[in-house]
Short mmCIF file of C-alpha atoms in Angstrom, two decimals:
data_model
loop_
_atom_site.label_atom_id
_atom_site.label_comp_id
_atom_site.label_asym_id
_atom_site.label_seq_id
_atom_site.Cartn_x
_atom_site.Cartn_y
_atom_site.Cartn_z
CA MET W 1 -80.84 -111.82 -56.10
CA LYS W 2 -79.86 -115.34 -56.36
CA LEU W 3 -76.35 -116.48 -57.37
CA GLY W 4 -77.89 -117.98 -60.72
CA SER W 5 -79.19 -114.53 -61.74
CA PRO W 6 -77.61 -112.99 -64.61
CA PHE W 7 -75.55 -109.85 -64.19
CA ARG W 8 -75.67 -110.39 -60.38
CA PRO W 9 -73.91 -107.71 -58.47
CA ARG W 10 -71.13 -109.25 -56.51
CA LEU W 11 -70.61 -107.57 -53.02
CA LEU W 12 -66.66 -107.84 -53.33
CA SER W 13 -66.84 -105.81 -56.54
CA ALA W 14 -68.98 -103.29 -54.79
CA LEU W 15 -66.74 -102.97 -51.99
CA LEU W 16 -63.81 -102.53 -54.27
CA ILE W 17 -65.70 -99.85 -55.96
CA SER W 18 -66.36 -98.20 -52.88
CA ILE W 19 -62.82 -98.32 -51.33
CA PHE W 20 -61.23 -97.11 -54.51
CA LEU W 21 -63.36 -94.18 -54.70
CA GLY W 22 -62.78 -93.36 -50.86
CA SER W 23 -66.33 -93.87 -49.72
CA ALA W 24 -67.75 -96.19 -47.09
CA PRO W 25 -69.22 -99.63 -48.41
CA ALA W 26 -72.88 -100.29 -47.94
CA THR W 27 -74.48 -103.46 -47.39
CA PRO W 28 -77.91 -104.18 -49.38
CA ALA W 29 -81.02 -104.27 -47.52
CA GLN W 30 -82.37 -107.48 -46.68
CA ALA W 31 -85.26 -106.73 -44.31
CA GLN W 32 -87.01 -104.05 -46.26
CA GLU W 33 -87.30 -104.52 -49.83
CA PRO W 34 -86.66 -101.21 -51.97
CA ALA W 35 -89.63 -99.68 -53.89
CA GLU W 36 -89.01 -97.67 -57.10
CA LEU W 37 -85.67 -97.30 -58.58
CA ARG W 38 -85.28 -94.00 -60.54
CA ILE W 39 -82.64 -93.79 -63.22
CA ALA W 40 -81.43 -90.90 -65.37
CA THR W 41 -79.99 -92.41 -68.56
CA SER W 42 -78.45 -90.83 -71.58
CA TYR W 43 -79.70 -93.86 -73.61
CA LYS W 44 -82.77 -93.03 -75.74
CA LEU W 45 -84.45 -96.53 -76.52
CA MET W 46 -84.97 -96.53 -80.10
CA THR W 47 -87.07 -99.67 -80.54
CA LEU W 48 -88.79 -102.45 -78.45
CA ASP W 49 -87.38 -104.87 -81.11
CA PRO W 50 -84.53 -106.58 -79.18
CA GLN W 51 -82.75 -107.68 -82.39
CA TYR W 52 -83.26 -104.52 -84.41
CA ALA W 53 -80.34 -102.47 -83.82
CA ASN W 54 -77.04 -103.20 -82.02
CA LEU W 55 -76.72 -100.11 -80.10
CA ASN W 56 -75.98 -99.91 -76.34
CA GLU W 57 -79.18 -98.02 -75.63
CA ASN W 58 -81.20 -100.91 -76.76
CA THR W 59 -78.81 -103.52 -75.26
CA SER W 60 -78.71 -101.75 -71.81
CA LEU W 61 -82.41 -101.05 -71.57
CA LEU W 62 -83.85 -104.15 -73.03
CA SER W 63 -81.72 -106.34 -71.04
CA HIS W 64 -84.28 -105.98 -68.05
CA ILE W 65 -87.01 -107.75 -70.17
CA TYR W 66 -84.93 -110.22 -72.46
CA GLU W 67 -81.92 -112.28 -71.80
CA ARG W 68 -79.40 -114.19 -73.65
CA LEU W 69 -78.18 -117.91 -73.53
CA VAL W 70 -74.63 -116.60 -72.49
CA TYR W 71 -73.69 -113.37 -70.78
CA GLN W 72 -70.68 -111.58 -69.92
CA ASP W 73 -70.02 -110.39 -66.16
CA GLU W 74 -68.25 -107.23 -65.15
CA ASN W 75 -65.05 -108.92 -65.82
CA LEU W 76 -66.08 -110.02 -69.35
CA GLU W 77 -66.15 -113.58 -68.51
CA LEU W 78 -68.60 -115.88 -69.98
CA LYS W 79 -71.40 -117.10 -67.58
CA PRO W 80 -74.27 -119.28 -68.15
CA GLY W 81 -77.56 -117.38 -68.74
CA LEU W 82 -80.62 -119.05 -70.56
CA ALA W 83 -78.01 -121.90 -71.57
CA THR W 84 -76.51 -123.64 -68.67
CA SER W 85 -73.91 -125.25 -70.73
CA TRP W 86 -72.24 -125.43 -74.19
CA ARG W 87 -69.74 -127.73 -76.04
CA PRO W 88 -68.43 -128.09 -79.31
CA LEU W 89 -69.23 -131.71 -80.78
CA SER W 90 -67.06 -131.19 -83.97
CA ASP W 91 -65.49 -128.34 -85.77
CA THR W 92 -68.88 -127.31 -87.27
CA GLN W 93 -71.32 -128.40 -84.58
CA TRP W 94 -72.33 -127.06 -81.25
CA GLU W 95 -74.59 -128.26 -78.48
CA PHE W 96 -76.21 -125.86 -75.97
CA LYS W 97 -78.00 -127.21 -72.96
CA LEU W 98 -80.95 -124.90 -71.67
CA ARG W 99 -82.25 -123.94 -68.32
CA ASP W 100 -85.22 -125.67 -67.22
CA LYS W 101 -88.31 -124.20 -65.68
CA VAL W 102 -87.86 -120.73 -67.21
CA ARG W 103 -90.94 -118.92 -68.29
CA PHE W 104 -91.72 -115.84 -70.25
CA HIS W 105 -93.62 -113.11 -68.92
CA ASP W 106 -96.72 -114.21 -70.59
CA GLY W 107 -96.34 -117.53 -68.72
CA SER W 108 -95.38 -119.76 -71.59
CA ALA W 109 -92.38 -122.03 -71.33
CA PHE W 110 -88.87 -121.13 -72.70
CA THR W 111 -87.90 -124.02 -74.88
CA ALA W 112 -85.04 -124.88 -77.48
CA ASP W 113 -87.67 -123.72 -80.27
CA ASP W 114 -87.61 -120.07 -79.01
CA VAL W 115 -83.63 -120.13 -79.71
CA VAL W 116 -84.15 -121.65 -83.23
CA TYR W 117 -86.70 -119.01 -83.76
CA THR W 118 -84.33 -116.22 -82.45
CA ILE W 119 -81.53 -117.41 -84.76
CA GLU W 120 -83.69 -117.62 -87.83
CA ARG W 121 -85.13 -114.55 -87.17
CA ILE W 122 -81.82 -112.62 -87.24
CA ARG W 123 -80.44 -114.63 -89.99
CA ASP W 124 -83.12 -114.95 -92.42
CA PHE W 125 -85.72 -112.22 -91.86
CA LEU W 126 -84.13 -108.94 -90.33
CA LYS W 127 -82.63 -106.93 -93.21
CA PRO W 128 -80.03 -104.18 -92.95
CA PRO W 129 -80.18 -101.44 -91.48
CA SER W 130 -81.87 -103.70 -88.95
CA GLY W 131 -79.19 -106.42 -89.30
CA GLY W 132 -76.76 -105.27 -86.73
CA PHE W 133 -76.97 -108.53 -84.83
CA ARG W 134 -76.58 -110.64 -88.26
CA SER W 135 -72.82 -110.90 -87.90
CA TYR W 136 -73.34 -113.16 -84.71
CA VAL W 137 -75.40 -115.57 -86.37
CA SER W 138 -74.01 -115.40 -90.10
CA GLY W 139 -72.01 -118.32 -89.71
CA ILE W 140 -74.82 -120.67 -88.71
CA LYS W 141 -75.87 -123.28 -91.38
CA SER W 142 -78.64 -124.74 -89.57
CA VAL W 143 -80.24 -124.87 -86.02
CA SER W 144 -82.32 -127.60 -84.51
CA ALA W 145 -84.14 -128.56 -81.27
CA PRO W 146 -83.81 -132.25 -80.72
CA ASP W 147 -85.56 -131.96 -77.37
CA PRO W 148 -87.03 -128.86 -75.49
CA LEU W 149 -83.63 -128.19 -73.57
CA THR W 150 -81.11 -128.86 -76.23
CA VAL W 151 -80.10 -126.87 -79.35
CA LEU W 152 -77.65 -128.08 -81.97
CA ILE W 153 -75.99 -125.72 -84.14
CA GLU W 154 -74.32 -126.52 -87.50
CA THR W 155 -72.03 -123.78 -88.83
CA ASN W 156 -70.62 -123.28 -92.24
CA GLY W 157 -67.05 -123.44 -90.95
CA ALA W 158 -65.22 -123.57 -87.73
CA VAL W 159 -66.75 -120.91 -85.29
CA PRO W 160 -64.83 -121.13 -82.31
CA ASN W 161 -66.31 -118.23 -80.54
CA LEU W 162 -69.77 -119.04 -81.09
CA PRO W 163 -70.78 -118.79 -77.33
CA LEU W 164 -69.25 -115.20 -77.19
CA SER W 165 -71.43 -114.13 -80.05
CA PHE W 166 -74.52 -115.43 -78.12
CA SER W 167 -73.76 -113.06 -75.16
CA SER W 168 -74.83 -110.38 -77.40
CA VAL W 169 -78.21 -112.04 -78.82
CA PHE W 170 -81.39 -111.67 -76.75
CA VAL W 171 -83.93 -114.62 -77.13
CA MET W 172 -87.41 -114.12 -78.15
CA ASN W 173 -90.36 -116.36 -77.82
CA ARG W 174 -91.75 -117.92 -81.14
CA PRO W 175 -95.11 -116.69 -81.99
CA SER W 176 -97.94 -118.95 -83.36
CA GLU W 177 -96.79 -118.38 -86.99
CA GLY W 178 -94.22 -116.25 -88.94
CA PHE W 179 -91.84 -113.76 -87.91
CA GLU W 180 -92.71 -110.73 -85.74
CA THR W 181 -91.82 -107.41 -87.55
CA THR W 182 -90.35 -104.50 -85.82
CA GLU W 183 -93.36 -102.44 -86.64
CA ASP W 184 -95.50 -104.93 -84.79
CA LEU W 185 -93.24 -104.93 -81.89
CA ASN W 186 -93.14 -101.20 -81.68
CA ALA W 187 -97.02 -100.84 -82.03
CA GLY W 188 -97.63 -101.15 -78.35
CA ARG W 189 -98.16 -104.73 -77.60
CA PRO W 190 -96.19 -105.38 -74.46
CA PRO W 191 -92.69 -107.14 -75.14
CA VAL W 192 -92.38 -110.40 -73.56
CA GLY W 193 -89.14 -111.87 -72.41
CA THR W 194 -87.87 -114.06 -69.67
CA GLY W 195 -85.90 -111.24 -67.76
CA PRO W 196 -86.13 -109.96 -64.20
CA TYR W 197 -88.41 -107.10 -65.05
CA ARG W 198 -91.66 -107.07 -67.00
CA PHE W 199 -92.55 -104.30 -69.51
CA GLU W 200 -94.99 -101.49 -68.31
CA SER W 201 -94.69 -98.69 -70.70
CA TRP W 202 -92.45 -96.68 -73.06
CA SER W 203 -92.53 -93.28 -74.45
CA SER W 204 -89.91 -92.92 -77.06
CA GLY W 205 -87.29 -90.63 -76.10
CA GLU W 206 -88.72 -89.78 -72.73
CA SER W 207 -89.07 -93.05 -70.40
CA LEU W 208 -89.23 -96.75 -69.96
CA ARG W 209 -91.12 -98.09 -67.05
CA LEU W 210 -90.74 -101.65 -65.78
CA ALA W 211 -92.27 -103.93 -62.99
CA ARG W 212 -90.69 -106.72 -61.04
CA ASN W 213 -90.92 -110.23 -62.45
CA ASP W 214 -91.83 -112.20 -59.35
CA ASP W 215 -91.63 -115.45 -61.37
CA TYR W 216 -88.00 -114.78 -62.29
CA TRP W 217 -86.12 -117.93 -62.63
CA GLY W 218 -83.17 -116.20 -61.04
CA GLY W 219 -84.84 -115.15 -57.89
CA LYS W 220 -86.88 -112.28 -56.80
CA PRO W 221 -85.44 -108.97 -58.35
CA ALA W 222 -84.43 -106.24 -56.04
CA TRP W 223 -86.62 -103.43 -57.20
CA SER W 224 -90.44 -103.50 -57.28
CA LYS W 225 -90.56 -100.73 -59.93
CA VAL W 226 -87.84 -99.18 -62.42
CA THR W 227 -88.29 -96.06 -64.27
CA PHE W 228 -85.62 -94.88 -66.80
CA ARG W 229 -86.05 -91.12 -67.57
CA VAL W 230 -84.23 -90.33 -70.78
CA ILE W 231 -82.20 -86.88 -70.21
CA GLU W 232 -79.75 -86.64 -73.02
CA ASN W 233 -77.91 -83.45 -71.56
CA PRO W 234 -75.30 -84.23 -69.27
CA ALA W 235 -75.82 -81.28 -67.00
CA ALA W 236 -79.41 -82.06 -66.71
CA ARG W 237 -78.48 -85.53 -65.46
CA VAL W 238 -76.21 -84.30 -62.98
CA ALA W 239 -78.70 -81.76 -61.97
CA ALA W 240 -81.47 -84.51 -61.35
CA LEU W 241 -79.03 -86.43 -59.25
CA SER W 242 -78.10 -83.70 -57.17
CA THR W 243 -81.73 -82.62 -56.23
CA GLY W 244 -82.79 -86.36 -55.53
CA GLU W 245 -84.87 -86.65 -58.42
CA VAL W 246 -83.23 -89.60 -59.49
CA ASP W 247 -81.39 -92.31 -57.71
CA VAL W 248 -78.75 -93.13 -60.26
CA ALA W 249 -77.45 -91.02 -63.47
CA ASP W 250 -75.29 -92.59 -66.04
CA ALA W 251 -72.60 -91.11 -68.34
CA ILE W 252 -71.47 -88.48 -65.78
CA PRO W 253 -69.23 -86.08 -67.38
CA ALA W 254 -65.68 -86.38 -65.65
CA ARG W 255 -65.58 -82.60 -64.55
CA ASP W 256 -68.84 -83.18 -62.48
CA VAL W 257 -67.38 -85.96 -60.43
CA ALA W 258 -65.66 -83.57 -57.82
CA SER W 259 -68.69 -81.41 -57.28
CA LEU W 260 -71.14 -84.52 -57.10
CA ASN W 261 -69.03 -86.05 -54.40
CA GLN W 262 -68.97 -82.64 -52.51
CA ARG W 263 -72.81 -82.52 -52.61
CA GLY W 264 -73.07 -86.09 -51.16
CA ALA W 265 -73.52 -88.30 -54.19
CA ARG W 266 -71.12 -91.03 -54.93
CA THR W 267 -69.59 -91.97 -58.11
CA ALA W 268 -68.29 -95.14 -59.71
CA SER W 269 -66.16 -95.64 -62.73
CA VAL W 270 -64.69 -98.40 -64.93
CA GLY W 271 -62.39 -98.43 -68.02
CA ALA W 272 -64.74 -98.94 -71.14
CA ALA W 273 -64.34 -102.13 -73.42
CA ARG W 274 -64.85 -99.69 -76.39
CA ILE W 275 -63.48 -97.28 -78.69
CA ASN W 276 -64.11 -93.61 -79.73
CA PHE W 277 -62.82 -92.66 -83.00
CA VAL W 278 -63.00 -90.46 -86.31
CA GLN W 279 -64.14 -92.52 -89.29
CA PHE W 280 -63.79 -91.46 -92.96
CA ASP W 281 -66.09 -92.01 -96.11
CA VAL W 282 -63.52 -93.58 -98.36
CA SER W 283 -66.17 -94.58 -101.04
CA ARG W 284 -67.45 -91.53 -102.78
CA GLU W 285 -65.68 -89.49 -105.35
CA THR W 286 -66.53 -86.19 -103.56
CA LEU W 287 -67.89 -85.57 -100.26
CA PRO W 288 -70.25 -83.01 -98.54
CA GLY W 289 -68.59 -80.24 -96.69
CA VAL W 290 -65.05 -81.13 -98.16
CA THR W 291 -63.53 -78.30 -100.25
CA ASP W 292 -60.18 -76.44 -100.83
CA GLN W 293 -59.48 -73.46 -99.14
CA SER W 294 -61.43 -71.39 -101.53
CA GLY W 295 -64.53 -73.18 -100.97
CA GLU W 296 -64.60 -75.20 -104.08
CA PRO W 297 -65.41 -78.96 -104.01
CA ILE W 298 -62.40 -81.36 -104.23
CA ALA W 299 -61.92 -85.14 -104.95
CA ASN W 300 -62.47 -87.24 -101.98
CA PRO W 301 -58.90 -86.74 -99.99
CA PHE W 302 -59.68 -89.67 -97.60
CA LYS W 303 -59.53 -92.30 -100.37
CA ASN W 304 -55.58 -91.50 -99.85
CA PRO W 305 -54.01 -93.34 -96.85
CA LEU W 306 -51.42 -90.53 -96.60
CA VAL W 307 -54.16 -87.90 -95.91
CA ARG W 308 -55.76 -90.47 -93.16
CA ARG W 309 -52.37 -90.81 -91.62
CA ALA W 310 -51.46 -87.13 -91.54
CA LEU W 311 -55.00 -86.36 -89.77
CA ALA W 312 -53.95 -89.07 -87.37
CA LEU W 313 -50.51 -87.75 -86.74
CA ALA W 314 -52.21 -84.43 -86.15
CA THR W 315 -54.64 -85.51 -83.52
CA ASP W 316 -53.51 -84.71 -80.06
CA ARG W 317 -55.02 -87.35 -77.65
CA ARG W 318 -53.32 -85.99 -74.71
CA ILE W 319 -55.81 -83.13 -74.82
CA LEU W 320 -58.69 -85.34 -75.08
CA VAL W 321 -57.90 -87.62 -72.25
CA ASP W 322 -56.39 -85.14 -69.75
CA LYS W 323 -58.37 -82.15 -70.35
CA ILE W 324 -61.65 -83.00 -71.80
CA LEU W 325 -61.91 -86.31 -69.91
CA ALA W 326 -60.19 -85.14 -66.89
CA GLY W 327 -58.15 -88.36 -66.73
CA PHE W 328 -61.22 -90.72 -67.00
CA GLY W 329 -60.06 -92.13 -70.01
CA THR W 330 -57.00 -93.87 -72.08
CA ALA W 331 -55.53 -92.60 -75.26
CA ALA W 332 -56.27 -95.09 -78.15
CA THR W 333 -54.19 -96.84 -80.89
CA GLN W 334 -56.37 -99.68 -81.65
CA VAL W 335 -59.95 -100.92 -80.73
CA PHE W 336 -59.66 -102.07 -77.16
CA PRO W 337 -57.32 -100.78 -74.53
CA ASN W 338 -53.93 -102.21 -74.58
CA GLY W 339 -53.51 -105.51 -72.50
CA LEU W 340 -56.96 -106.97 -73.16
CA PRO W 341 -56.96 -110.13 -75.36
CA GLY W 342 -56.35 -109.51 -79.03
CA THR W 343 -54.67 -106.28 -78.55
CA SER W 344 -51.17 -105.45 -79.87
CA ALA W 345 -48.35 -104.29 -77.39
CA LYS W 346 -46.71 -102.68 -80.38
CA LEU W 347 -49.55 -100.04 -81.05
CA GLN W 348 -48.67 -97.46 -78.42
CA PRO W 349 -50.03 -93.67 -78.25
CA GLN W 350 -47.66 -91.09 -79.50
CA ALA W 351 -47.41 -87.40 -79.07
CA PRO W 352 -48.74 -85.56 -82.40
CA ASN W 353 -46.04 -84.85 -84.85
CA TYR W 354 -47.45 -81.65 -87.15
CA ASP W 355 -44.27 -81.40 -89.21
CA GLU W 356 -44.61 -85.15 -90.38
CA ALA W 357 -48.39 -84.69 -90.79
CA LYS W 358 -47.69 -81.67 -93.07
CA ALA W 359 -45.29 -83.53 -94.94
CA LEU W 360 -47.65 -86.31 -95.64
CA LEU W 361 -50.13 -83.81 -97.04
CA VAL W 362 -47.59 -82.39 -99.37
CA LYS W 363 -46.85 -85.78 -100.60
CA ALA W 364 -50.58 -86.32 -101.11
CA GLY W 365 -50.78 -83.34 -103.29
CA LEU W 366 -52.57 -81.31 -100.69
CA PRO W 367 -49.81 -78.73 -99.66
CA ASP W 368 -52.44 -76.05 -98.63
CA GLY W 369 -54.65 -78.33 -96.84
CA PHE W 370 -58.48 -78.15 -97.35
CA ASN W 371 -61.60 -77.67 -95.59
CA LEU W 372 -64.03 -79.95 -93.99
CA VAL W 373 -67.16 -80.48 -91.60
CA LEU W 374 -66.27 -82.67 -88.82
CA ALA W 375 -69.55 -84.21 -87.55
CA GLY W 376 -70.68 -86.03 -84.42
CA PRO W 377 -73.06 -86.45 -81.77
CA ALA W 378 -73.57 -84.10 -78.80
CA GLY W 379 -74.28 -85.68 -75.36
CA ARG W 380 -73.98 -89.26 -76.23
CA TYR W 381 -70.59 -89.92 -75.18
CA PRO W 382 -68.39 -88.28 -72.63
CA GLY W 383 -66.57 -85.31 -74.10
CA ASP W 384 -68.16 -85.64 -77.43
CA ALA W 385 -68.87 -82.34 -78.46
CA GLU W 386 -65.73 -80.80 -76.82
CA SER W 387 -63.60 -83.48 -78.61
CA LEU W 388 -64.86 -82.18 -82.16
CA GLN W 389 -63.31 -78.77 -81.15
CA ALA W 390 -60.03 -80.14 -79.71
CA ILE W 391 -59.69 -82.14 -82.90
CA ALA W 392 -60.49 -79.18 -85.00
CA GLN W 393 -58.01 -76.92 -83.26
CA SER W 394 -55.19 -79.62 -83.65
CA TRP W 395 -56.05 -80.09 -87.44
CA ALA W 396 -55.76 -76.53 -88.07
CA ARG W 397 -51.90 -76.73 -87.40
CA ILE W 398 -51.50 -78.48 -90.62
CA GLY W 399 -53.92 -76.52 -92.75
CA VAL W 400 -57.02 -78.63 -92.41
CA ASN W 401 -59.85 -76.23 -91.39
CA ALA W 402 -62.38 -78.48 -89.65
CA ARG W 403 -65.85 -76.75 -88.69
CA PRO W 404 -67.29 -78.96 -85.98
CA SER W 405 -70.96 -79.93 -86.35
CA ALA W 406 -72.55 -81.66 -83.32
CA ALA W 407 -76.11 -82.86 -83.18
CA PRO W 408 -78.22 -84.92 -80.93
CA PHE W 409 -77.59 -88.68 -81.76
CA SER W 410 -80.73 -89.38 -83.21
CA VAL W 411 -80.28 -86.54 -85.77
CA PHE W 412 -76.64 -87.39 -86.32
CA ASN W 413 -77.45 -90.96 -86.86
CA THR W 414 -80.13 -90.17 -89.42
CA LYS W 415 -77.64 -87.88 -91.28
CA ARG W 416 -75.02 -90.10 -91.06
CA ALA W 417 -77.09 -93.00 -92.64
CA SER W 418 -78.19 -90.58 -95.44
CA GLY W 419 -74.72 -89.79 -96.48
CA ASP W 420 -74.81 -86.19 -95.15
CA TYR W 421 -71.17 -86.59 -93.84
CA GLY W 422 -67.76 -86.99 -95.12
CA VAL W 423 -66.00 -87.48 -91.74
CA TRP W 424 -67.39 -88.02 -88.47
CA TYR W 425 -66.60 -88.80 -84.63
CA GLY W 426 -68.20 -92.08 -83.37
CA GLY W 427 -67.82 -94.62 -80.90
CA THR W 428 -68.92 -98.46 -80.38
CA SER W 429 -68.29 -101.27 -77.87
CA GLY W 430 -68.14 -105.08 -78.16
CA GLU W 431 -67.66 -108.16 -76.43
CA ALA W 432 -64.23 -108.68 -77.79
CA VAL W 433 -61.39 -107.30 -80.29
CA ASP W 434 -62.64 -109.36 -83.11
CA ILE W 435 -66.25 -108.28 -82.80
CA ILE W 436 -65.43 -104.78 -83.25
CA LEU W 437 -62.91 -105.42 -86.17
CA HIS W 438 -65.65 -107.68 -87.60
CA ALA W 439 -68.20 -104.85 -87.46
CA LEU W 440 -66.25 -101.61 -87.67
CA ILE W 441 -63.39 -102.33 -90.29
CA ALA W 442 -64.12 -105.38 -92.03
CA SER W 443 -65.58 -104.75 -95.55
CA GLN W 444 -69.24 -104.69 -95.74
CA ASP W 445 -70.49 -108.29 -96.75
CA PRO W 446 -73.93 -109.22 -95.97
CA GLU W 447 -73.26 -112.81 -96.54
CA ARG W 448 -70.66 -112.75 -93.79
CA GLY W 449 -72.40 -110.22 -91.60
CA THR W 450 -69.26 -108.01 -91.59
CA GLY W 451 -69.05 -104.36 -91.81
CA ALA W 452 -72.20 -103.53 -89.99
CA LEU W 453 -70.70 -100.34 -88.45
CA ASN W 454 -68.30 -99.79 -91.52
CA PHE W 455 -70.23 -96.67 -92.54
CA GLY W 456 -67.31 -95.35 -94.40
CA LYS W 457 -67.22 -98.48 -96.72
CA TYR W 458 -63.56 -98.97 -96.10
CA ARG W 459 -62.32 -102.15 -97.90
CA ASN W 460 -59.16 -103.96 -97.58
CA GLU W 461 -59.14 -107.76 -98.85
CA THR W 462 -55.84 -108.41 -97.15
CA PHE W 463 -57.15 -107.55 -93.74
CA ASP W 464 -60.44 -109.32 -94.37
CA ALA W 465 -58.47 -112.50 -95.17
CA MET W 466 -56.27 -111.96 -91.77
CA LEU W 467 -59.31 -111.43 -89.69
CA ALA W 468 -61.14 -114.36 -91.01
CA LYS W 469 -58.02 -116.68 -90.46
CA ALA W 470 -57.93 -115.30 -86.91
CA GLU W 471 -61.48 -115.95 -86.19
CA SER W 472 -61.13 -119.55 -87.31
CA ILE W 473 -58.61 -120.12 -84.44
CA GLU W 474 -59.85 -121.65 -81.02
CA VAL W 475 -59.96 -118.93 -78.38
CA GLY W 476 -56.64 -118.57 -76.72
CA PRO W 477 -53.18 -117.24 -77.24
CA GLU W 478 -52.84 -118.01 -80.85
CA ARG W 479 -56.09 -116.39 -81.80
CA ASN W 480 -55.08 -113.24 -79.72
CA ALA W 481 -51.72 -113.15 -81.52
CA ALA W 482 -53.43 -113.37 -84.92
CA LEU W 483 -56.04 -110.63 -84.23
CA ALA W 484 -52.98 -108.28 -82.86
CA GLU W 485 -51.14 -108.97 -86.17
CA ALA W 486 -54.38 -108.17 -88.19
CA THR W 487 -54.74 -105.00 -86.09
CA GLU W 488 -51.21 -103.89 -86.60
CA PHE W 489 -51.71 -104.45 -90.44
CA VAL W 490 -54.93 -102.63 -90.82
CA MET W 491 -54.24 -99.72 -88.33
CA ALA W 492 -51.05 -98.95 -90.54
CA ASP W 493 -53.65 -98.02 -93.40
CA GLN W 494 -55.33 -95.85 -90.78
CA PRO W 495 -59.05 -96.64 -91.72
CA ILE W 496 -60.00 -94.80 -88.62
CA ILE W 497 -58.24 -92.62 -86.03
CA PRO W 498 -58.63 -94.21 -82.58
CA LEU W 499 -59.00 -91.32 -80.25
CA TYR W 500 -59.68 -92.71 -76.61
CA HIS W 501 -61.30 -95.53 -74.52
CA PHE W 502 -63.29 -93.39 -72.09
CA HIS W 503 -64.27 -94.43 -68.62
CA HIS W 504 -67.89 -95.17 -67.83
CA ILE W 505 -68.90 -92.95 -64.64
CA VAL W 506 -72.11 -93.41 -63.05
CA GLY W 507 -73.34 -91.44 -60.14
CA TYR W 508 -75.79 -92.53 -57.43
CA GLY W 509 -77.60 -91.14 -54.41
CA PRO W 510 -78.18 -91.98 -50.71
CA ARG W 511 -80.84 -94.71 -51.61
CA ILE W 512 -78.12 -96.46 -53.34
CA GLY W 513 -75.54 -98.66 -51.37
CA ALA W 514 -73.04 -99.38 -54.34
CA TYR W 515 -73.15 -99.52 -58.26
CA VAL W 516 -71.47 -102.32 -59.89
CA MET W 517 -69.78 -101.09 -62.98
CA HIS W 518 -69.67 -102.95 -66.29
CA PRO W 519 -67.04 -102.15 -69.02
CA ARG W 520 -69.59 -102.61 -71.66
CA GLY W 521 -71.27 -99.47 -70.43
CA TRP W 522 -74.75 -101.16 -69.33
CA THR W 523 -76.91 -99.08 -67.19
CA THR W 524 -79.38 -101.48 -65.38
CA ALA W 525 -81.28 -102.08 -62.32
CA MET W 526 -79.46 -105.19 -61.65
CA GLN W 527 -76.34 -103.46 -61.10
CA THR W 528 -77.79 -101.38 -58.40
CA LEU W 529 -77.65 -102.48 -54.77
CA ALA W 530 -79.82 -100.65 -52.40
CA ALA W 531 -78.47 -99.09 -49.12
CA ALA W 532 -79.22 -100.51 -45.78
CA GLU W 533 -82.01 -98.85 -43.83
#
């Protein structure tokens, strides 16, 4: 792929990965082009609407078809995508210059009018629960196209990280009239983007088939065909890779890395720019599955921050990281791994303190503990179902009897949205610390676009103000310090229990020379380098 292609694999990165993993580096094939790339993925594409739900499965798979104005490379650095440059004209006005001679898959030219349509569709048309991208454009007052390759954006206030926001938004082409609905996009008409691969077919929950876009502006894509097979069971993905049924398998369990390497497959890993956590419903008066020791319903204990803190103190993260993740993870105390911009050096992992946790329960008026159902997905994240078991064992030591309840993510997600759970295990990723804080912990506010992932409806107005102030500061050390301070403040209230930042692990077979990992956890053909013949 040419240098201008988004998400281009860099040979240096590939070599570093190979050297780090102790395997010989391979050079991508030049003389003979690869044919079909077969990928086993844990990601079940839920919709063909690229702006419907801000979930990694949609972001990852649809990035072959659609593109962003700006994208984050494997170092989380902002790079030109469909926009070649951007600059603030004032505190409330931005100018984006667009890439020339880009065409959608139907042959129509990409212009600024498509960007206008994209922003207006997300901001004005899509409604919750389909508003997962709204937070990225909620601060935009107006958007205009003074010429085909220029976009002017007026914001309601200072939005110094606007380019970062656009690294999450896929650009759609404007239809002849109105806004396309999600139902229309899922009805069978091929989705049309500007990306390196064209849509061929989709069977929900089973497969996605793509064909190379020979007219791609970034150069000829490496693979002529790409087939994603949805295999939600981790053992089945490992088996498919081991037998050569697929060339790449994502979300490899850490426990299978050694055996895969022994069988000739190779693996690559990278620390994830994401967090896995326990989240509480703090809004309702009583909760399903939460009872006293005799099985009688009790008042929602999670409204009390002492209870939330007690459960955090009784959570043994070392077992999760060392045993369940086999060392392919980092204990979490905040939304991003320590050391990344916006994190706090003051928040460090601690060993569990069961005596202090019991004392907090006594102070909260629950000396005998209580019962609960701890829900979570099975097979979506590394170690998810096992983590439920380990957390339950830890909490039992303070008299909180948790019954783990793991389900396929589609089932879990539906039940969580329906209010069937009182406390659950979850995970999320984002471009930056403030993006996750904005979605996961900030109060739900449709006008501001905050709280899209705040399913427990936690509300802390002081934190909201601190986060808003931090977000108003230009990207740099001062902003990072303000975000760290806001994080320290809110984590003292324990709205969630940070568990770990797992490592993304991908396995690949002999047809693949190297796989360039991305900390956002994407699985794409563009990260896959073919082996030399």
